[in-house]
């Protein structure tokens, strides 16, 4: 008797073969992007309108950009807000200027610790990532006056 594959037992699961088949195009696209990027950078080197070399020698070979639209809140991951604990479940004072009436505050249910020489505060949700705190570039300088996240996608 032929054993059932995971996808036959649970239709929403993928077998290893199905997963690799679906991801194959993604891996190929990444490789193509890398190769085309290198060739276009080499071709543009002699052009006045081409990409310029940076004014310093880059140390990073690759950059991983996490774009988490709809992901976990910043107050639960890398941006602790200790003042929110004071207002947890209570109406916020009128100190906040927003486009709509301010509601209640909600503190993060997760604890934060400082990691690495930088002292970067990272949530318990990312305890393994915290081991690399000194290798992470964390940007905390972006601000918006509108609490709606979708318009900030244009930044």
PDB file of C-alpha atoms in Angstrom:
ATOM      1  CA  UNK A   1       0.000   0.000   0.000  1.00  0.00           C
ATOM      2  CA  UNK A   2       1.304   3.426  -0.942  1.00  0.00           C
ATOM      3  CA  UNK A   3       1.753   5.717   2.123  1.00  0.00           C
ATOM      4  CA  UNK A   4      -0.190   8.952   2.077  1.00  0.00           C
ATOM      5  CA  UNK A   5       1.725  12.167   1.539  1.00  0.00           C
ATOM      6  CA  UNK A   6       1.261  15.052   4.028  1.00  0.00           C
ATOM      7  CA  UNK A   7      -0.825  16.926   1.457  1.00  0.00           C
ATOM      8  CA  UNK A   8      -3.235  13.991   1.169  1.00  0.00           C
ATOM      9  CA  UNK A   9      -3.685  13.827   4.948  1.00  0.00           C
ATOM     10  CA  UNK A  10      -3.974  17.590   5.432  1.00  0.00           C
ATOM     11  CA  UNK A  11      -4.772  19.406   2.151  1.00  0.00           C
ATOM     12  CA  UNK A  12      -3.296  22.707   3.384  1.00  0.00           C
ATOM     13  CA  UNK A  13       0.133  21.110   4.010  1.00  0.00           C
ATOM     14  CA  UNK A  14       2.764  20.832   1.302  1.00  0.00           C
ATOM     15  CA  UNK A  15       5.129  17.957   0.784  1.00  0.00           C
ATOM     16  CA  UNK A  16       8.833  18.755   0.574  1.00  0.00           C
ATOM     17  CA  UNK A  17       8.714  18.181  -3.189  1.00  0.00           C
ATOM     18  CA  UNK A  18       5.720  20.523  -3.612  1.00  0.00           C
ATOM     19  CA  UNK A  19       7.382  23.186  -1.464  1.00  0.00           C
ATOM     20  CA  UNK A  20      10.633  23.063  -3.437  1.00  0.00           C
ATOM     21  CA  UNK A  21       8.673  23.091  -6.684  1.00  0.00           C
ATOM     22  CA  UNK A  22       6.820  26.240  -5.686  1.00  0.00           C
ATOM     23  CA  UNK A  23       9.911  27.919  -4.262  1.00  0.00           C
ATOM     24  CA  UNK A  24      12.062  27.048  -7.266  1.00  0.00           C
ATOM     25  CA  UNK A  25      10.925  30.067  -9.219  1.00  0.00           C
ATOM     26  CA  UNK A  26      11.639  32.296  -6.223  1.00  0.00           C
ATOM     27  CA  UNK A  27      15.188  30.964  -5.897  1.00  0.00           C
ATOM     28  CA  UNK A  28      15.752  31.384  -9.625  1.00  0.00           C
ATOM     29  CA  UNK A  29      14.456  34.952  -9.495  1.00  0.00           C
ATOM     30  CA  UNK A  30      16.805  35.799  -6.635  1.00  0.00           C
ATOM     31  CA  UNK A  31      19.786  34.358  -8.513  1.00  0.00           C
ATOM     32  CA  UNK A  32      18.821  36.195 -11.702  1.00  0.00           C
ATOM     33  CA  UNK A  33      18.418  39.466  -9.813  1.00  0.00           C
ATOM     34  CA  UNK A  34      21.848  39.072  -8.279  1.00  0.00           C
ATOM     35  CA  UNK A  35      23.492  38.279 -11.629  1.00  0.00           C
ATOM     36  CA  UNK A  36      21.749  41.115 -13.476  1.00  0.00           C
ATOM     37  CA  UNK A  37      22.605  43.537 -10.694  1.00  0.00           C
ATOM     38  CA  UNK A  38      26.295  42.708 -10.966  1.00  0.00           C
ATOM     39  CA  UNK A  39      26.358  42.961 -14.766  1.00  0.00           C
ATOM     40  CA  UNK A  40      24.427  46.264 -14.814  1.00  0.00           C
ATOM     41  CA  UNK A  41      26.723  47.733 -12.150  1.00  0.00           C
ATOM     42  CA  UNK A  42      29.745  46.755 -14.242  1.00  0.00           C
ATOM     43  CA  UNK A  43      28.196  48.194 -17.423  1.00  0.00           C
ATOM     44  CA  UNK A  44      27.231  51.461 -15.717  1.00  0.00           C
ATOM     45  CA  UNK A  45      30.715  52.022 -14.302  1.00  0.00           C
ATOM     46  CA  UNK A  46      31.824  54.003 -17.367  1.00  0.00           C
ATOM     47  CA  UNK A  47      28.570  55.929 -17.781  1.00  0.00           C
ATOM     48  CA  UNK A  48      27.961  59.401 -16.343  1.00  0.00           C
ATOM     49  CA  UNK A  49      24.388  58.359 -15.556  1.00  0.00           C
ATOM     50  CA  UNK A  50      25.215  54.918 -14.192  1.00  0.00           C
ATOM     51  CA  UNK A  51      25.432  53.798 -10.603  1.00  0.00           C
ATOM     52  CA  UNK A  52      28.310  55.376  -8.700  1.00  0.00           C
ATOM     53  CA  UNK A  53      30.595  53.616  -6.267  1.00  0.00           C
ATOM     54  CA  UNK A  54      29.957  54.613  -2.639  1.00  0.00           C
ATOM     55  CA  UNK A  55      32.366  57.060  -1.010  1.00  0.00           C
ATOM     56  CA  UNK A  56      33.475  54.325   1.386  1.00  0.00           C
ATOM     57  CA  UNK A  57      34.212  50.644   0.946  1.00  0.00           C
ATOM     58  CA  UNK A  58      31.026  48.692   1.741  1.00  0.00           C
ATOM     59  CA  UNK A  59      31.363  45.925   4.323  1.00  0.00           C
ATOM     60  CA  UNK A  60      28.018  44.197   3.808  1.00  0.00           C
ATOM     61  CA  UNK A  61      27.890  41.634   1.022  1.00  0.00           C
ATOM     62  CA  UNK A  62      24.115  41.305   1.123  1.00  0.00           C
ATOM     63  CA  UNK A  63      21.234  43.083   2.856  1.00  0.00           C
ATOM     64  CA  UNK A  64      18.133  41.384   4.188  1.00  0.00           C
ATOM     65  CA  UNK A  65      15.212  43.789   4.365  1.00  0.00           C
ATOM     66  CA  UNK A  66      12.253  42.721   6.475  1.00  0.00           C
ATOM     67  CA  UNK A  67       9.085  44.355   5.226  1.00  0.00           C
ATOM     68  CA  UNK A  68       6.392  43.160   7.578  1.00  0.00           C
ATOM     69  CA  UNK A  69       3.191  44.790   6.411  1.00  0.00           C
ATOM     70  CA  UNK A  70       0.685  43.271   8.787  1.00  0.00           C
ATOM     71  CA  UNK A  71       3.438  41.740  10.894  1.00  0.00           C
ATOM     72  CA  UNK A  72       3.825  42.011  14.652  1.00  0.00           C
ATOM     73  CA  UNK A  73       3.644  45.455  16.197  1.00  0.00           C
ATOM     74  CA  UNK A  74       6.868  47.348  16.796  1.00  0.00           C
ATOM     75  CA  UNK A  75       5.992  47.589  20.503  1.00  0.00           C
ATOM     76  CA  UNK A  76       6.038  43.775  20.654  1.00  0.00           C
ATOM     77  CA  UNK A  77       9.313  43.281  18.779  1.00  0.00           C
ATOM     78  CA  UNK A  78      12.104  45.889  18.776  1.00  0.00           C
ATOM     79  CA  UNK A  79      10.575  49.118  20.118  1.00  0.00           C
ATOM     80  CA  UNK A  80       9.639  48.919  23.809  1.00  0.00           C
ATOM     81  CA  UNK A  81       7.290  51.615  25.089  1.00  0.00           C
ATOM     82  CA  UNK A  82       7.527  51.561  28.905  1.00  0.00           C
ATOM     83  CA  UNK A  83       5.075  54.469  29.197  1.00  0.00           C
ATOM     84  CA  UNK A  84       2.351  52.291  27.690  1.00  0.00           C
ATOM     85  CA  UNK A  85       2.453  50.111  30.810  1.00  0.00           C
ATOM     86  CA  UNK A  86       1.268  53.099  32.809  1.00  0.00           C
ATOM     87  CA  UNK A  87      -1.712  53.568  30.487  1.00  0.00           C
ATOM     88  CA  UNK A  88      -2.490  49.893  29.854  1.00  0.00           C
ATOM     89  CA  UNK A  89      -6.266  49.571  29.434  1.00  0.00           C
ATOM     90  CA  UNK A  90      -6.835  53.236  30.325  1.00  0.00           C
ATOM     91  CA  UNK A  91      -7.778  56.161  28.131  1.00  0.00           C
ATOM     92  CA  UNK A  92      -4.719  57.999  26.904  1.00  0.00           C
ATOM     93  CA  UNK A  93      -4.347  61.661  27.826  1.00  0.00           C
ATOM     94  CA  UNK A  94      -4.892  64.298  25.155  1.00  0.00           C
ATOM     95  CA  UNK A  95      -1.136  64.669  24.739  1.00  0.00           C
ATOM     96  CA  UNK A  96      -1.242  62.669  21.544  1.00  0.00           C
ATOM     97  CA  UNK A  97      -2.145  64.552  18.403  1.00  0.00           C
ATOM     98  CA  UNK A  98      -3.725  62.179  15.908  1.00  0.00           C
ATOM     99  CA  UNK A  99      -6.294  62.367  13.137  1.00  0.00           C
ATOM    100  CA  UNK A 100      -8.918  60.604  15.243  1.00  0.00           C
ATOM    101  CA  UNK A 101      -9.910  60.506  18.897  1.00  0.00           C
ATOM    102  CA  UNK A 102      -7.352  58.729  21.029  1.00  0.00           C
ATOM    103  CA  UNK A 103      -8.490  55.481  22.619  1.00  0.00           C
ATOM    104  CA  UNK A 104      -7.004  53.279  25.295  1.00  0.00           C
ATOM    105  CA  UNK A 105      -3.358  52.299  25.590  1.00  0.00           C
ATOM    106  CA  UNK A 106      -2.216  48.704  25.394  1.00  0.00           C
ATOM    107  CA  UNK A 107       1.118  47.627  26.833  1.00  0.00           C
ATOM    108  CA  UNK A 108       3.076  44.855  25.186  1.00  0.00           C
ATOM    109  CA  UNK A 109       2.492  41.478  26.837  1.00  0.00           C
ATOM    110  CA  UNK A 110       6.120  40.559  26.081  1.00  0.00           C
ATOM    111  CA  UNK A 111       9.244  41.362  28.069  1.00  0.00           C
ATOM    112  CA  UNK A 112      12.322  43.100  26.665  1.00  0.00           C
ATOM    113  CA  UNK A 113      16.014  42.733  27.502  1.00  0.00           C
ATOM    114  CA  UNK A 114      19.132  44.592  26.398  1.00  0.00           C
ATOM    115  CA  UNK A 115      21.475  42.600  24.183  1.00  0.00           C
ATOM    116  CA  UNK A 116      24.992  42.992  22.829  1.00  0.00           C
ATOM    117  CA  UNK A 117      27.452  45.813  23.365  1.00  0.00           C
ATOM    118  CA  UNK A 118      24.961  48.168  21.755  1.00  0.00           C
ATOM    119  CA  UNK A 119      22.386  47.440  24.457  1.00  0.00           C
ATOM    120  CA  UNK A 120      19.667  46.999  21.841  1.00  0.00           C
ATOM    121  CA  UNK A 121      16.344  46.200  23.486  1.00  0.00           C
ATOM    122  CA  UNK A 122      14.753  43.144  21.910  1.00  0.00           C
ATOM    123  CA  UNK A 123      11.545  41.327  22.804  1.00  0.00           C
ATOM    124  CA  UNK A 124      11.430  37.770  24.060  1.00  0.00           C
ATOM    125  CA  UNK A 125       9.733  36.973  20.730  1.00  0.00           C
ATOM    126  CA  UNK A 126      13.134  37.317  19.049  1.00  0.00           C
ATOM    127  CA  UNK A 127      15.345  35.622  21.631  1.00  0.00           C
ATOM    128  CA  UNK A 128      17.457  33.902  18.958  1.00  0.00           C
ATOM    129  CA  UNK A 129      17.770  37.027  16.842  1.00  0.00           C
ATOM    130  CA  UNK A 130      18.967  38.833  19.974  1.00  0.00           C
ATOM    131  CA  UNK A 131      22.225  36.864  19.767  1.00  0.00           C
ATOM    132  CA  UNK A 132      23.083  39.007  16.732  1.00  0.00           C
ATOM    133  CA  UNK A 133      22.105  42.380  18.217  1.00  0.00           C
ATOM    134  CA  UNK A 134      25.426  44.014  17.349  1.00  0.00           C
ATOM    135  CA  UNK A 135      25.120  42.879  13.720  1.00  0.00           C
ATOM    136  CA  UNK A 136      21.646  44.391  13.208  1.00  0.00           C
ATOM    137  CA  UNK A 137      20.899  47.890  11.920  1.00  0.00           C
ATOM    138  CA  UNK A 138      17.721  49.073  13.644  1.00  0.00           C
ATOM    139  CA  UNK A 139      16.074  52.296  12.455  1.00  0.00           C
ATOM    140  CA  UNK A 140      13.926  54.058  15.052  1.00  0.00           C
ATOM    141  CA  UNK A 141      13.824  57.504  13.484  1.00  0.00           C
ATOM    142  CA  UNK A 142      10.802  57.154  11.200  1.00  0.00           C
ATOM    143  CA  UNK A 143       7.713  59.019  12.360  1.00  0.00           C
ATOM    144  CA  UNK A 144       4.288  59.783  10.945  1.00  0.00           C
ATOM    145  CA  UNK A 145       1.389  61.964  12.021  1.00  0.00           C
ATOM    146  CA  UNK A 146      -1.189  59.520  10.709  1.00  0.00           C
ATOM    147  CA  UNK A 147      -1.765  56.214  12.524  1.00  0.00           C
ATOM    148  CA  UNK A 148      -2.872  54.541   9.294  1.00  0.00           C
ATOM    149  CA  UNK A 149       0.001  52.335   8.132  1.00  0.00           C
ATOM    150  CA  UNK A 150      -0.791  52.047   4.413  1.00  0.00           C
ATOM    151  CA  UNK A 151       0.181  55.648   3.445  1.00  0.00           C
ATOM    152  CA  UNK A 152       3.604  55.123   5.004  1.00  0.00           C
ATOM    153  CA  UNK A 153       4.319  52.471   2.372  1.00  0.00           C
ATOM    154  CA  UNK A 154       5.187  55.383   0.085  1.00  0.00           C
ATOM    155  CA  UNK A 155       8.137  56.490   2.222  1.00  0.00           C
TER     156      UNK A 155
END
